[in-house]
Every structure is written in C-alpha cells, then in structure tokens.
Amino acid sequence: MMLETPRLILRPFAAEDLDRLAELMANKEFMRFSMGALTREQTRERFLDKVIGWDRDGLPSQFAMIIRSSGALVGYCGFFHHEVDGKMEIEIGYRLDCAYWNQGLTTEAARAVRDHGFRDLKLDYVISLIHPENLPSRRVAEKNGMTLERQATFRGFPTFVFSITRQRWLERFS
Ligand SMILES: CC(C)(COP(=O)(O)OP(=O)(O)OC[C@H]1O[C@@H](n2cnc3c(N)ncnc32)[C@H](O)[C@@H]1OP(=O)(O)O)[C@@H](O)C(=O)NCCC(=O)NCCS
C-alpha cells in the first residue's frame, strides 16, 4: 500500500533501501531522543528486517518518506508495535533527515498514516511515545490530533503517551 500527500510519497520499505537508511541512522540528529546512532547491521536488524516482516505479514507497518519532486528517501513515518506498561500498543513513529526539518513534512506524513490506520486498517486506538523534552515531536503529535494521555515508562525511560481513539478521529477528521 502506498500513501500520497501533497509533497510526499509514502511507500513500503524494500531491502534495497538499506544503504540510504543506514546513512540516515548513522546520523545523531536523525536518531535524536533514541538510544543513539546505529550501524548498518543494526539498521538492518532493528529496523529494516522487522518492517519488511510486518509488511509481509499484513500488519501495520512503516513507510519510507519520499520527496515527490526529487525522489529522495528522507525518513520514515508509520506504525510500530510496542509493549507499554505490559500491553501491546500500535504507535505512530517518525524520523526525518534534519536538512528537511520544520517544513511541516512529518506532520503531513503522520496525518496520512493516521488516516490510513483508522480508515483502511480499522484501528481502534493509536499512540505516539515521546520523550518529554522532544518539543518538535510533541508538536507533530498535537498537529496530528493527538492529546497527552499519560506518562509511562518505556525501555526504562519516562515517556509521554500521546493518543487518539478511533471515535475521536471519526468526530474530528473523517
Ligand atoms: C520530530 C521530527 C520528525 C519533526 O519533523 P518535522 O518535519 O520537522 O516536523 P514538522 O515540521 O511537521 O513540525 C515541527 C513542529 O515543531 C516545532 N518546533 C521545532 N523545533 C521546536 C522547538 N525547539 N521548540 C518548540 N517547537 C519546535 C515547529 O515549529 C513545528 O510546529 P509548528 O508547525 O506549530 O510551527 C524531527 O524533528 C526529527 O526527525 N527529530 C529527530 C527524531 C525524533 O525525535 N523523532 C520522534 C521520536 S518520538
């Protein structure tokens, strides 16, 4: 499945994306508010193989963010599967090449992903896990119609849980 926005194509990842993805994930800015930069092997094991597996199994998954005008792969936006406070949750997560920050691109992508989740995948509830100090990411979640629901512990760190329910999406966005 491919999603389109005014400036972006969101398409499934392929094994051939490893070189560019590893380049992005080696960058400290791209990996801000995470455990840190990844090697090529870690990029494959911790991200690309998992995402391609979710696609193969028909599960909610990630999309490569492609700039329509240039064809450049500049980041990812889509779904992750995480256990939070003992419960499996579906998260919208995103990262973008810092050369493209603050142009509204991630907001554009996150909205398309959110609508896809509720409209096509019939999800009931979606979260975003955000470090309290990550103001740009909090802003993206807010612009995506999410509200701050609670604080949780995720991978040992305090994390804000932003969320939106299917009901709220139906009322506000469908
Ligand atoms: C989070 C991230 C994906 C946002 O991408 P983006 O395309 O720049 O986001 P957008 O342009 O759609 O929106 C960013 C918003 O944050 C705001 N913002 C940026 N820097 C800010 C700061 N220091 N303080 C407060 N707000 C800030 C922008 O003004 C904008 O809000 P606005 O439209 O109300 O003006 C990008 O910063 C990134 O990749 N960061 C590193 C990885 C990361 O943190 N990912 C999220 C993990 S939960």
Short mmCIF file of N, CA and C and ligand atoms in Angstrom, two decimals:
data_model
loop_
_atom_site.label_atom_id
_atom_site.label_comp_id
_atom_site.label_asym_id
_atom_site.label_seq_id
_atom_site.Cartn_x
_atom_site.Cartn_y
_atom_site.Cartn_z
N MET A 1 0.85 -1.20 0.00
CA MET A 1 0.00 0.00 0.00
C MET A 1 0.88 1.25 0.00
N MET A 2 0.52 2.21 -0.81
CA MET A 2 1.27 3.47 -0.90
C MET A 2 0.34 4.60 -0.50
N LEU A 3 0.85 5.57 0.22
CA LEU A 3 0.05 6.74 0.59
C LEU A 3 0.65 7.96 -0.10
N GLU A 4 -0.21 8.90 -0.46
CA GLU A 4 0.29 10.12 -1.12
C GLU A 4 -0.18 11.35 -0.38
N THR A 5 0.70 12.33 -0.27
CA THR A 5 0.35 13.63 0.31
C THR A 5 0.82 14.67 -0.71
N PRO A 6 0.50 15.95 -0.47
CA PRO A 6 0.91 16.94 -1.48
C PRO A 6 2.40 16.87 -1.84
N ARG A 7 3.27 16.70 -0.84
CA ARG A 7 4.71 16.75 -1.12
C ARG A 7 5.42 15.41 -1.01
N LEU A 8 4.72 14.38 -0.56
CA LEU A 8 5.40 13.12 -0.25
C LEU A 8 4.70 11.91 -0.87
N ILE A 9 5.52 10.92 -1.17
CA ILE A 9 5.03 9.57 -1.41
C ILE A 9 5.46 8.75 -0.21
N LEU A 10 4.54 8.02 0.38
CA LEU A 10 4.86 7.12 1.49
C LEU A 10 4.71 5.71 0.94
N ARG A 11 5.84 5.01 0.83
CA ARG A 11 5.79 3.67 0.24
C ARG A 11 6.44 2.66 1.18
N PRO A 12 6.08 1.37 1.03
CA PRO A 12 6.71 0.35 1.89
C PRO A 12 8.22 0.32 1.68
N PHE A 13 8.95 -0.07 2.71
CA PHE A 13 10.40 -0.22 2.60
C PHE A 13 10.75 -1.49 1.83
N ALA A 14 11.92 -1.47 1.21
CA ALA A 14 12.44 -2.63 0.49
C ALA A 14 13.87 -2.87 0.95
N ALA A 15 14.36 -4.09 0.74
CA ALA A 15 15.72 -4.44 1.16
C ALA A 15 16.75 -3.49 0.54
N GLU A 16 16.44 -2.99 -0.66
CA GLU A 16 17.36 -2.08 -1.37
C GLU A 16 17.51 -0.73 -0.68
N ASP A 17 16.65 -0.43 0.29
CA ASP A 17 16.75 0.86 0.99
C ASP A 17 17.83 0.86 2.07
N LEU A 18 18.49 -0.28 2.27
CA LEU A 18 19.43 -0.37 3.41
C LEU A 18 20.53 0.69 3.37
N ASP A 19 21.13 0.92 2.22
CA ASP A 19 22.25 1.87 2.15
C ASP A 19 21.81 3.27 2.63
N ARG A 20 20.73 3.76 2.06
CA ARG A 20 20.27 5.11 2.41
C ARG A 20 19.79 5.16 3.87
N LEU A 21 19.08 4.11 4.29
CA LEU A 21 18.58 4.07 5.65
C LEU A 21 19.73 4.03 6.67
N ALA A 22 20.75 3.25 6.35
CA ALA A 22 21.91 3.15 7.24
C ALA A 22 22.62 4.50 7.33
N GLU A 23 22.65 5.23 6.22
CA GLU A 23 23.23 6.58 6.21
C GLU A 23 22.43 7.49 7.16
N LEU A 24 21.10 7.43 7.08
CA LEU A 24 20.27 8.24 7.97
C LEU A 24 20.47 7.84 9.43
N MET A 25 20.47 6.53 9.69
CA MET A 25 20.51 6.05 11.07
C MET A 25 21.90 6.15 11.71
N ALA A 26 22.88 6.47 10.90
CA ALA A 26 24.22 6.75 11.44
C ALA A 26 24.32 8.19 11.92
N ASN A 27 23.29 8.99 11.62
CA ASN A 27 23.32 10.42 11.92
C ASN A 27 22.70 10.70 13.29
N LYS A 28 23.44 11.42 14.13
CA LYS A 28 22.99 11.66 15.51
C LYS A 28 21.71 12.49 15.57
N GLU A 29 21.58 13.44 14.66
CA GLU A 29 20.38 14.28 14.66
C GLU A 29 19.15 13.46 14.28
N PHE A 30 19.31 12.63 13.26
CA PHE A 30 18.20 11.76 12.83
C PHE A 30 17.77 10.86 13.99
N MET A 31 18.73 10.39 14.78
CA MET A 31 18.46 9.44 15.86
C MET A 31 18.26 10.12 17.22
N ARG A 32 18.03 11.43 17.20
CA ARG A 32 17.84 12.17 18.45
C ARG A 32 16.72 11.55 19.29
N PHE A 33 16.86 11.59 20.60
CA PHE A 33 15.87 11.01 21.52
C PHE A 33 15.66 9.52 21.26
N SER A 34 16.75 8.84 20.94
CA SER A 34 16.70 7.37 20.85
C SER A 34 17.94 6.88 21.58
N MET A 35 18.24 5.59 21.45
CA MET A 35 19.42 5.05 22.12
C MET A 35 20.71 5.48 21.41
N GLY A 36 20.60 6.15 20.26
CA GLY A 36 21.79 6.65 19.57
C GLY A 36 21.89 6.13 18.15
N ALA A 37 22.96 6.55 17.48
CA ALA A 37 23.17 6.18 16.08
C ALA A 37 23.31 4.66 15.94
N LEU A 38 22.94 4.15 14.78
CA LEU A 38 23.01 2.71 14.51
C LEU A 38 24.02 2.42 13.40
N THR A 39 24.62 1.24 13.48
CA THR A 39 25.46 0.77 12.39
C THR A 39 24.56 0.21 11.28
N ARG A 40 25.20 -0.11 10.15
CA ARG A 40 24.46 -0.70 9.04
C ARG A 40 23.77 -2.01 9.47
N GLU A 41 24.50 -2.83 10.21
CA GLU A 41 23.95 -4.12 10.65
C GLU A 41 22.78 -3.91 11.62
N GLN A 42 22.93 -2.95 12.52
CA GLN A 42 21.83 -2.65 13.46
C GLN A 42 20.62 -2.07 12.73
N THR A 43 20.87 -1.26 11.70
CA THR A 43 19.78 -0.70 10.91
C THR A 43 18.97 -1.82 10.28
N ARG A 44 19.69 -2.82 9.78
CA ARG A 44 19.01 -3.96 9.16
C ARG A 44 18.23 -4.77 10.21
N GLU A 45 18.90 -5.10 11.31
CA GLU A 45 18.28 -6.00 12.29
C GLU A 45 17.18 -5.32 13.10
N ARG A 46 17.42 -4.09 13.53
CA ARG A 46 16.47 -3.45 14.44
C ARG A 46 15.37 -2.70 13.72
N PHE A 47 15.57 -2.42 12.43
CA PHE A 47 14.53 -1.67 11.72
C PHE A 47 14.07 -2.36 10.44
N LEU A 48 14.97 -2.44 9.45
CA LEU A 48 14.52 -2.81 8.11
C LEU A 48 13.92 -4.23 8.04
N ASP A 49 14.58 -5.21 8.64
CA ASP A 49 14.06 -6.57 8.59
C ASP A 49 12.69 -6.68 9.27
N LYS A 50 12.55 -5.98 10.42
CA LYS A 50 11.28 -6.02 11.15
C LYS A 50 10.15 -5.43 10.32
N VAL A 51 10.43 -4.27 9.73
CA VAL A 51 9.41 -3.54 8.99
C VAL A 51 8.97 -4.35 7.76
N ILE A 52 9.94 -4.91 7.06
CA ILE A 52 9.62 -5.71 5.87
C ILE A 52 8.82 -6.96 6.30
N GLY A 53 9.13 -7.50 7.47
CA GLY A 53 8.38 -8.63 8.02
C GLY A 53 6.93 -8.27 8.33
N TRP A 54 6.72 -7.09 8.91
CA TRP A 54 5.34 -6.65 9.19
C TRP A 54 4.57 -6.50 7.88
N ASP A 55 5.21 -5.93 6.86
CA ASP A 55 4.54 -5.78 5.56
C ASP A 55 4.13 -7.16 5.02
N ARG A 56 5.07 -8.09 5.09
CA ARG A 56 4.83 -9.44 4.58
C ARG A 56 3.66 -10.10 5.33
N ASP A 57 3.56 -9.84 6.64
CA ASP A 57 2.52 -10.46 7.45
C ASP A 57 1.22 -9.67 7.48
N GLY A 58 1.16 -8.58 6.72
CA GLY A 58 -0.06 -7.79 6.66
C GLY A 58 -0.35 -7.01 7.93
N LEU A 59 0.68 -6.69 8.70
CA LEU A 59 0.50 -5.93 9.94
C LEU A 59 0.75 -4.44 9.68
N PRO A 60 0.19 -3.56 10.54
CA PRO A 60 0.51 -2.14 10.42
C PRO A 60 2.03 -1.97 10.41
N SER A 61 2.53 -1.09 9.53
CA SER A 61 3.98 -1.04 9.32
C SER A 61 4.45 0.38 9.00
N GLN A 62 5.72 0.48 8.76
CA GLN A 62 6.35 1.77 8.48
C GLN A 62 6.32 2.08 6.98
N PHE A 63 6.43 3.36 6.66
CA PHE A 63 6.55 3.82 5.28
C PHE A 63 7.83 4.63 5.12
N ALA A 64 8.46 4.48 3.96
CA ALA A 64 9.57 5.35 3.60
C ALA A 64 8.98 6.68 3.14
N MET A 65 9.54 7.77 3.67
CA MET A 65 9.10 9.11 3.24
C MET A 65 9.95 9.51 2.03
N ILE A 66 9.29 9.68 0.89
CA ILE A 66 9.97 10.05 -0.35
C ILE A 66 9.50 11.43 -0.79
N ILE A 67 10.45 12.33 -1.02
CA ILE A 67 10.09 13.65 -1.54
C ILE A 67 9.64 13.48 -2.99
N ARG A 68 8.41 13.88 -3.24
CA ARG A 68 7.81 13.69 -4.56
C ARG A 68 8.65 14.32 -5.69
N SER A 69 9.13 15.56 -5.43
CA SER A 69 9.78 16.31 -6.52
C SER A 69 11.17 15.77 -6.86
N SER A 70 11.84 15.13 -5.90
CA SER A 70 13.22 14.69 -6.14
C SER A 70 13.40 13.18 -6.08
N GLY A 71 12.44 12.48 -5.47
CA GLY A 71 12.59 11.04 -5.29
C GLY A 71 13.48 10.66 -4.11
N ALA A 72 13.93 11.66 -3.32
CA ALA A 72 14.84 11.37 -2.21
C ALA A 72 14.12 10.67 -1.05
N LEU A 73 14.76 9.63 -0.50
CA LEU A 73 14.26 8.98 0.72
C LEU A 73 14.79 9.78 1.91
N VAL A 74 13.89 10.42 2.65
CA VAL A 74 14.34 11.37 3.68
C VAL A 74 13.97 10.95 5.10
N GLY A 75 13.26 9.84 5.26
CA GLY A 75 12.92 9.42 6.61
C GLY A 75 11.89 8.32 6.62
N TYR A 76 11.32 8.09 7.81
CA TYR A 76 10.24 7.11 7.90
C TYR A 76 9.10 7.67 8.73
N CYS A 77 7.92 7.19 8.44
CA CYS A 77 6.75 7.53 9.24
C CYS A 77 5.79 6.36 9.10
N GLY A 78 5.29 5.87 10.21
CA GLY A 78 4.36 4.75 10.14
C GLY A 78 4.19 4.11 11.50
N PHE A 79 3.77 2.84 11.46
CA PHE A 79 3.41 2.16 12.70
C PHE A 79 4.53 1.28 13.23
N PHE A 80 4.64 1.31 14.56
CA PHE A 80 5.48 0.37 15.30
C PHE A 80 4.58 -0.43 16.25
N HIS A 81 5.12 -1.56 16.71
CA HIS A 81 4.41 -2.38 17.69
C HIS A 81 5.25 -2.40 18.95
N HIS A 82 4.70 -1.86 20.05
CA HIS A 82 5.47 -1.74 21.29
C HIS A 82 4.67 -2.25 22.47
N GLU A 83 5.38 -2.84 23.43
CA GLU A 83 4.73 -3.14 24.70
C GLU A 83 4.95 -1.97 25.64
N VAL A 84 3.86 -1.39 26.12
CA VAL A 84 3.94 -0.26 27.05
C VAL A 84 3.13 -0.62 28.29
N ASP A 85 3.75 -0.54 29.44
CA ASP A 85 3.08 -0.90 30.70
C ASP A 85 2.37 -2.25 30.58
N GLY A 86 3.05 -3.21 29.95
CA GLY A 86 2.53 -4.57 29.89
C GLY A 86 1.48 -4.83 28.83
N LYS A 87 1.22 -3.84 27.96
CA LYS A 87 0.17 -4.02 26.96
C LYS A 87 0.74 -3.71 25.56
N MET A 88 0.37 -4.49 24.56
CA MET A 88 0.83 -4.22 23.19
C MET A 88 0.06 -3.03 22.63
N GLU A 89 0.78 -2.10 22.08
CA GLU A 89 0.16 -0.90 21.51
C GLU A 89 0.67 -0.67 20.10
N ILE A 90 -0.12 0.04 19.31
CA ILE A 90 0.31 0.45 17.97
C ILE A 90 0.68 1.92 18.03
N GLU A 91 1.91 2.20 17.64
CA GLU A 91 2.44 3.56 17.73
C GLU A 91 2.66 4.16 16.35
N ILE A 92 2.39 5.45 16.20
CA ILE A 92 2.88 6.18 15.03
C ILE A 92 4.23 6.78 15.42
N GLY A 93 5.28 6.39 14.68
CA GLY A 93 6.62 6.90 14.94
C GLY A 93 7.21 7.47 13.66
N TYR A 94 8.16 8.42 13.85
CA TYR A 94 8.71 9.10 12.67
C TYR A 94 10.10 9.65 12.95
N ARG A 95 10.89 9.71 11.91
CA ARG A 95 12.18 10.40 11.94
C ARG A 95 12.44 10.97 10.55
N LEU A 96 13.09 12.14 10.52
CA LEU A 96 13.29 12.84 9.25
C LEU A 96 14.70 13.39 9.19
N ASP A 97 15.32 13.29 8.04
CA ASP A 97 16.61 13.91 7.74
C ASP A 97 16.57 15.38 8.19
N CYS A 98 17.54 15.78 9.01
CA CYS A 98 17.45 17.12 9.61
C CYS A 98 17.53 18.25 8.59
N ALA A 99 17.99 17.98 7.38
CA ALA A 99 18.00 19.00 6.33
C ALA A 99 16.57 19.41 5.93
N TYR A 100 15.60 18.60 6.36
CA TYR A 100 14.21 18.83 5.94
C TYR A 100 13.30 19.21 7.10
N TRP A 101 13.87 19.45 8.28
CA TRP A 101 13.03 19.76 9.45
C TRP A 101 12.30 21.10 9.31
N ASN A 102 11.21 21.19 10.05
CA ASN A 102 10.43 22.43 10.18
C ASN A 102 9.85 22.95 8.87
N GLN A 103 9.47 22.04 8.02
CA GLN A 103 8.74 22.40 6.80
C GLN A 103 7.36 21.75 6.80
N GLY A 104 6.99 21.15 7.93
CA GLY A 104 5.67 20.51 8.01
C GLY A 104 5.59 19.14 7.36
N LEU A 105 6.74 18.60 6.94
CA LEU A 105 6.71 17.33 6.20
C LEU A 105 6.27 16.16 7.08
N THR A 106 6.77 16.10 8.31
CA THR A 106 6.40 14.98 9.17
C THR A 106 4.93 15.06 9.56
N THR A 107 4.44 16.26 9.79
CA THR A 107 3.02 16.42 10.09
C THR A 107 2.18 15.91 8.92
N GLU A 108 2.60 16.26 7.71
CA GLU A 108 1.89 15.80 6.50
C GLU A 108 1.87 14.27 6.45
N ALA A 109 3.02 13.67 6.73
CA ALA A 109 3.12 12.20 6.68
C ALA A 109 2.31 11.56 7.80
N ALA A 110 2.42 12.11 9.01
CA ALA A 110 1.76 11.50 10.17
C ALA A 110 0.25 11.53 10.02
N ARG A 111 -0.26 12.58 9.41
CA ARG A 111 -1.72 12.65 9.18
C ARG A 111 -2.16 11.57 8.20
N ALA A 112 -1.38 11.39 7.15
CA ALA A 112 -1.74 10.36 6.15
C ALA A 112 -1.68 8.97 6.79
N VAL A 113 -0.69 8.76 7.65
CA VAL A 113 -0.54 7.47 8.33
C VAL A 113 -1.71 7.25 9.31
N ARG A 114 -2.04 8.28 10.06
CA ARG A 114 -3.18 8.20 10.99
C ARG A 114 -4.48 7.86 10.24
N ASP A 115 -4.74 8.57 9.15
CA ASP A 115 -5.97 8.32 8.39
C ASP A 115 -5.98 6.91 7.81
N HIS A 116 -4.84 6.47 7.33
CA HIS A 116 -4.71 5.10 6.81
C HIS A 116 -5.02 4.09 7.92
N GLY A 117 -4.51 4.33 9.11
CA GLY A 117 -4.73 3.42 10.24
C GLY A 117 -6.19 3.28 10.60
N PHE A 118 -6.88 4.39 10.67
CA PHE A 118 -8.29 4.33 11.08
C PHE A 118 -9.20 3.94 9.92
N ARG A 119 -8.90 4.47 8.72
CA ARG A 119 -9.78 4.24 7.57
C ARG A 119 -9.59 2.86 6.97
N ASP A 120 -8.33 2.49 6.69
CA ASP A 120 -8.06 1.24 5.97
C ASP A 120 -7.82 0.07 6.92
N LEU A 121 -7.08 0.31 8.00
CA LEU A 121 -6.71 -0.79 8.91
C LEU A 121 -7.70 -0.95 10.05
N LYS A 122 -8.64 -0.02 10.16
CA LYS A 122 -9.71 -0.09 11.17
C LYS A 122 -9.17 -0.20 12.59
N LEU A 123 -8.08 0.53 12.86
CA LEU A 123 -7.52 0.51 14.22
C LEU A 123 -8.48 1.22 15.17
N ASP A 124 -8.42 0.86 16.46
CA ASP A 124 -9.29 1.47 17.47
C ASP A 124 -8.60 2.60 18.21
N TYR A 125 -7.27 2.53 18.28
CA TYR A 125 -6.54 3.40 19.20
C TYR A 125 -5.08 3.41 18.77
N VAL A 126 -4.50 4.59 18.68
CA VAL A 126 -3.11 4.71 18.25
C VAL A 126 -2.40 5.67 19.20
N ILE A 127 -1.14 5.36 19.53
CA ILE A 127 -0.38 6.23 20.43
C ILE A 127 0.87 6.76 19.72
N SER A 128 1.47 7.78 20.30
CA SER A 128 2.86 8.15 19.97
C SER A 128 3.61 8.26 21.28
N LEU A 129 4.76 7.64 21.35
CA LEU A 129 5.60 7.66 22.55
C LEU A 129 6.66 8.73 22.37
N ILE A 130 6.66 9.72 23.26
CA ILE A 130 7.52 10.88 23.04
C ILE A 130 8.25 11.29 24.31
N HIS A 131 9.55 11.49 24.15
CA HIS A 131 10.35 12.00 25.26
C HIS A 131 9.81 13.37 25.66
N PRO A 132 9.62 13.62 26.96
CA PRO A 132 9.03 14.90 27.39
C PRO A 132 9.74 16.14 26.84
N GLU A 133 11.05 16.04 26.60
CA GLU A 133 11.78 17.21 26.10
C GLU A 133 11.79 17.33 24.59
N ASN A 134 11.17 16.39 23.92
CA ASN A 134 11.18 16.41 22.44
C ASN A 134 10.03 17.28 21.92
N LEU A 135 10.25 18.60 21.98
CA LEU A 135 9.17 19.53 21.65
C LEU A 135 8.70 19.43 20.20
N PRO A 136 9.60 19.29 19.21
CA PRO A 136 9.11 19.15 17.82
C PRO A 136 8.20 17.93 17.66
N SER A 137 8.57 16.82 18.29
CA SER A 137 7.77 15.62 18.14
C SER A 137 6.42 15.76 18.85
N ARG A 138 6.42 16.42 20.00
CA ARG A 138 5.15 16.68 20.69
C ARG A 138 4.24 17.52 19.82
N ARG A 139 4.83 18.50 19.15
CA ARG A 139 4.07 19.39 18.28
C ARG A 139 3.47 18.60 17.10
N VAL A 140 4.25 17.69 16.54
CA VAL A 140 3.75 16.87 15.44
C VAL A 140 2.54 16.05 15.93
N ALA A 141 2.67 15.46 17.13
CA ALA A 141 1.56 14.65 17.67
C ALA A 141 0.31 15.51 17.87
N GLU A 142 0.51 16.72 18.40
CA GLU A 142 -0.65 17.61 18.62
C GLU A 142 -1.30 17.99 17.29
N LYS A 143 -0.44 18.31 16.31
CA LYS A 143 -0.99 18.69 15.00
C LYS A 143 -1.68 17.49 14.34
N ASN A 144 -1.34 16.29 14.82
CA ASN A 144 -1.95 15.07 14.29
C ASN A 144 -3.23 14.72 15.05
N GLY A 145 -3.70 15.63 15.90
CA GLY A 145 -4.96 15.41 16.61
C GLY A 145 -4.82 14.57 17.86
N MET A 146 -3.59 14.32 18.28
CA MET A 146 -3.38 13.51 19.49
C MET A 146 -3.35 14.41 20.72
N THR A 147 -3.70 13.83 21.87
CA THR A 147 -3.60 14.55 23.12
C THR A 147 -2.72 13.77 24.10
N LEU A 148 -2.13 14.50 25.02
CA LEU A 148 -1.28 13.87 26.04
C LEU A 148 -2.17 13.10 27.00
N GLU A 149 -1.98 11.78 27.03
CA GLU A 149 -2.88 10.94 27.83
C GLU A 149 -2.29 10.60 29.19
N ARG A 150 -1.01 10.26 29.21
CA ARG A 150 -0.41 9.83 30.48
C ARG A 150 1.09 9.76 30.32
N GLN A 151 1.76 9.52 31.42
CA GLN A 151 3.19 9.26 31.38
C GLN A 151 3.40 7.78 31.64
N ALA A 152 4.31 7.17 30.90
CA ALA A 152 4.59 5.74 31.08
C ALA A 152 6.10 5.56 31.17
N THR A 153 6.50 4.34 31.48
CA THR A 153 7.92 4.01 31.42
C THR A 153 8.10 3.12 30.20
N PHE A 154 9.00 3.55 29.32
CA PHE A 154 9.24 2.79 28.09
C PHE A 154 10.74 2.57 27.95
N ARG A 155 11.13 1.28 27.89
CA ARG A 155 12.55 0.92 27.85
C ARG A 155 13.33 1.61 28.97
N GLY A 156 12.67 1.72 30.13
CA GLY A 156 13.34 2.25 31.32
C GLY A 156 13.34 3.76 31.45
N PHE A 157 12.76 4.47 30.46
CA PHE A 157 12.77 5.93 30.50
C PHE A 157 11.35 6.49 30.63
N PRO A 158 11.23 7.63 31.33
CA PRO A 158 9.91 8.28 31.36
C PRO A 158 9.53 8.74 29.95
N THR A 159 8.31 8.50 29.59
CA THR A 159 7.85 8.78 28.23
C THR A 159 6.43 9.33 28.29
N PHE A 160 6.14 10.32 27.47
CA PHE A 160 4.76 10.76 27.35
C PHE A 160 4.04 9.86 26.35
N VAL A 161 2.80 9.50 26.70
CA VAL A 161 1.95 8.76 25.77
C VAL A 161 0.92 9.73 25.21
N PHE A 162 1.09 10.09 23.95
CA PHE A 162 0.06 10.84 23.23
C PHE A 162 -0.84 9.81 22.55
N SER A 163 -2.13 10.14 22.40
CA SER A 163 -3.02 9.14 21.81
C SER A 163 -4.20 9.78 21.09
N ILE A 164 -4.80 8.98 20.23
CA ILE A 164 -6.08 9.34 19.61
C ILE A 164 -6.89 8.06 19.42
N THR A 165 -8.15 8.14 19.73
CA THR A 165 -9.04 6.99 19.56
C THR A 165 -9.74 7.08 18.21
N ARG A 166 -10.20 5.94 17.77
CA ARG A 166 -10.99 5.89 16.53
C ARG A 166 -12.20 6.82 16.61
N GLN A 167 -12.86 6.85 17.79
CA GLN A 167 -14.05 7.68 17.97
C GLN A 167 -13.72 9.16 17.76
N ARG A 168 -12.62 9.59 18.36
CA ARG A 168 -12.22 10.98 18.23
C ARG A 168 -11.84 11.31 16.78
N TRP A 169 -11.18 10.36 16.12
CA TRP A 169 -10.82 10.55 14.71
C TRP A 169 -12.09 10.70 13.86
N LEU A 170 -13.09 9.83 14.12
CA LEU A 170 -14.35 9.90 13.36
C LEU A 170 -15.00 11.26 13.54
N GLU A 171 -14.99 11.75 14.79
CA GLU A 171 -15.64 13.03 15.08
C GLU A 171 -14.90 14.19 14.43
N ARG A 172 -13.57 14.13 14.45
CA ARG A 172 -12.80 15.31 14.04
C ARG A 172 -12.28 15.30 12.62
N PHE A 173 -12.01 14.12 12.07
CA PHE A 173 -11.23 14.08 10.82
C PHE A 173 -11.83 13.29 9.69
N SER A 174 -12.81 12.44 9.95
CA SER A 174 -13.26 11.57 8.85
C SER A 174 -14.25 12.29 7.95
C1 LIG B 1 10.32 15.11 15.23
C2 LIG B 1 10.60 15.35 13.74
C3 LIG B 1 10.28 14.08 12.95
C4 LIG B 1 9.69 16.50 13.28
O1 LIG B 1 9.79 16.61 11.88
P1 LIG B 1 9.40 17.94 11.09
O2 LIG B 1 9.09 17.53 9.68
O3 LIG B 1 10.44 18.96 11.30
O4 LIG B 1 8.05 18.36 11.84
P2 LIG B 1 7.01 19.48 11.36
O5 LIG B 1 7.71 20.50 10.53
O6 LIG B 1 5.83 18.80 10.77
O7 LIG B 1 6.57 20.10 12.77
C5 LIG B 1 7.53 20.50 13.71
C6 LIG B 1 6.89 21.44 14.73
O8 LIG B 1 7.76 21.56 15.86
C7 LIG B 1 8.02 22.92 16.08
N1 LIG B 1 9.35 23.03 16.67
C8 LIG B 1 10.55 22.79 16.09
N2 LIG B 1 11.54 22.99 16.96
C9 LIG B 1 10.97 23.36 18.14
C10 LIG B 1 11.47 23.69 19.43
N3 LIG B 1 12.77 23.67 19.70
N4 LIG B 1 10.58 24.02 20.39
C11 LIG B 1 9.26 24.02 20.15
N5 LIG B 1 8.71 23.70 18.94
C12 LIG B 1 9.57 23.37 17.95
C13 LIG B 1 7.92 23.56 14.73
O9 LIG B 1 7.74 24.94 14.82
C14 LIG B 1 6.68 22.83 14.19
O10 LIG B 1 5.49 23.30 14.80
P3 LIG B 1 4.53 24.42 14.11
O11 LIG B 1 4.05 23.87 12.82
O12 LIG B 1 3.45 24.62 15.10
O13 LIG B 1 5.38 25.64 13.89
C15 LIG B 1 12.07 15.74 13.51
O14 LIG B 1 12.38 16.82 14.30
C16 LIG B 1 13.02 14.58 13.81
O15 LIG B 1 13.26 13.70 12.99
N6 LIG B 1 13.60 14.59 15.02
C17 LIG B 1 14.55 13.54 15.45
C18 LIG B 1 13.87 12.23 15.65
C19 LIG B 1 12.70 12.29 16.59
O16 LIG B 1 12.75 12.96 17.60
N7 LIG B 1 11.65 11.55 16.24
C20 LIG B 1 10.47 11.43 17.09
C21 LIG B 1 10.70 10.40 18.14
S1 LIG B 1 9.24 10.28 19.18
#
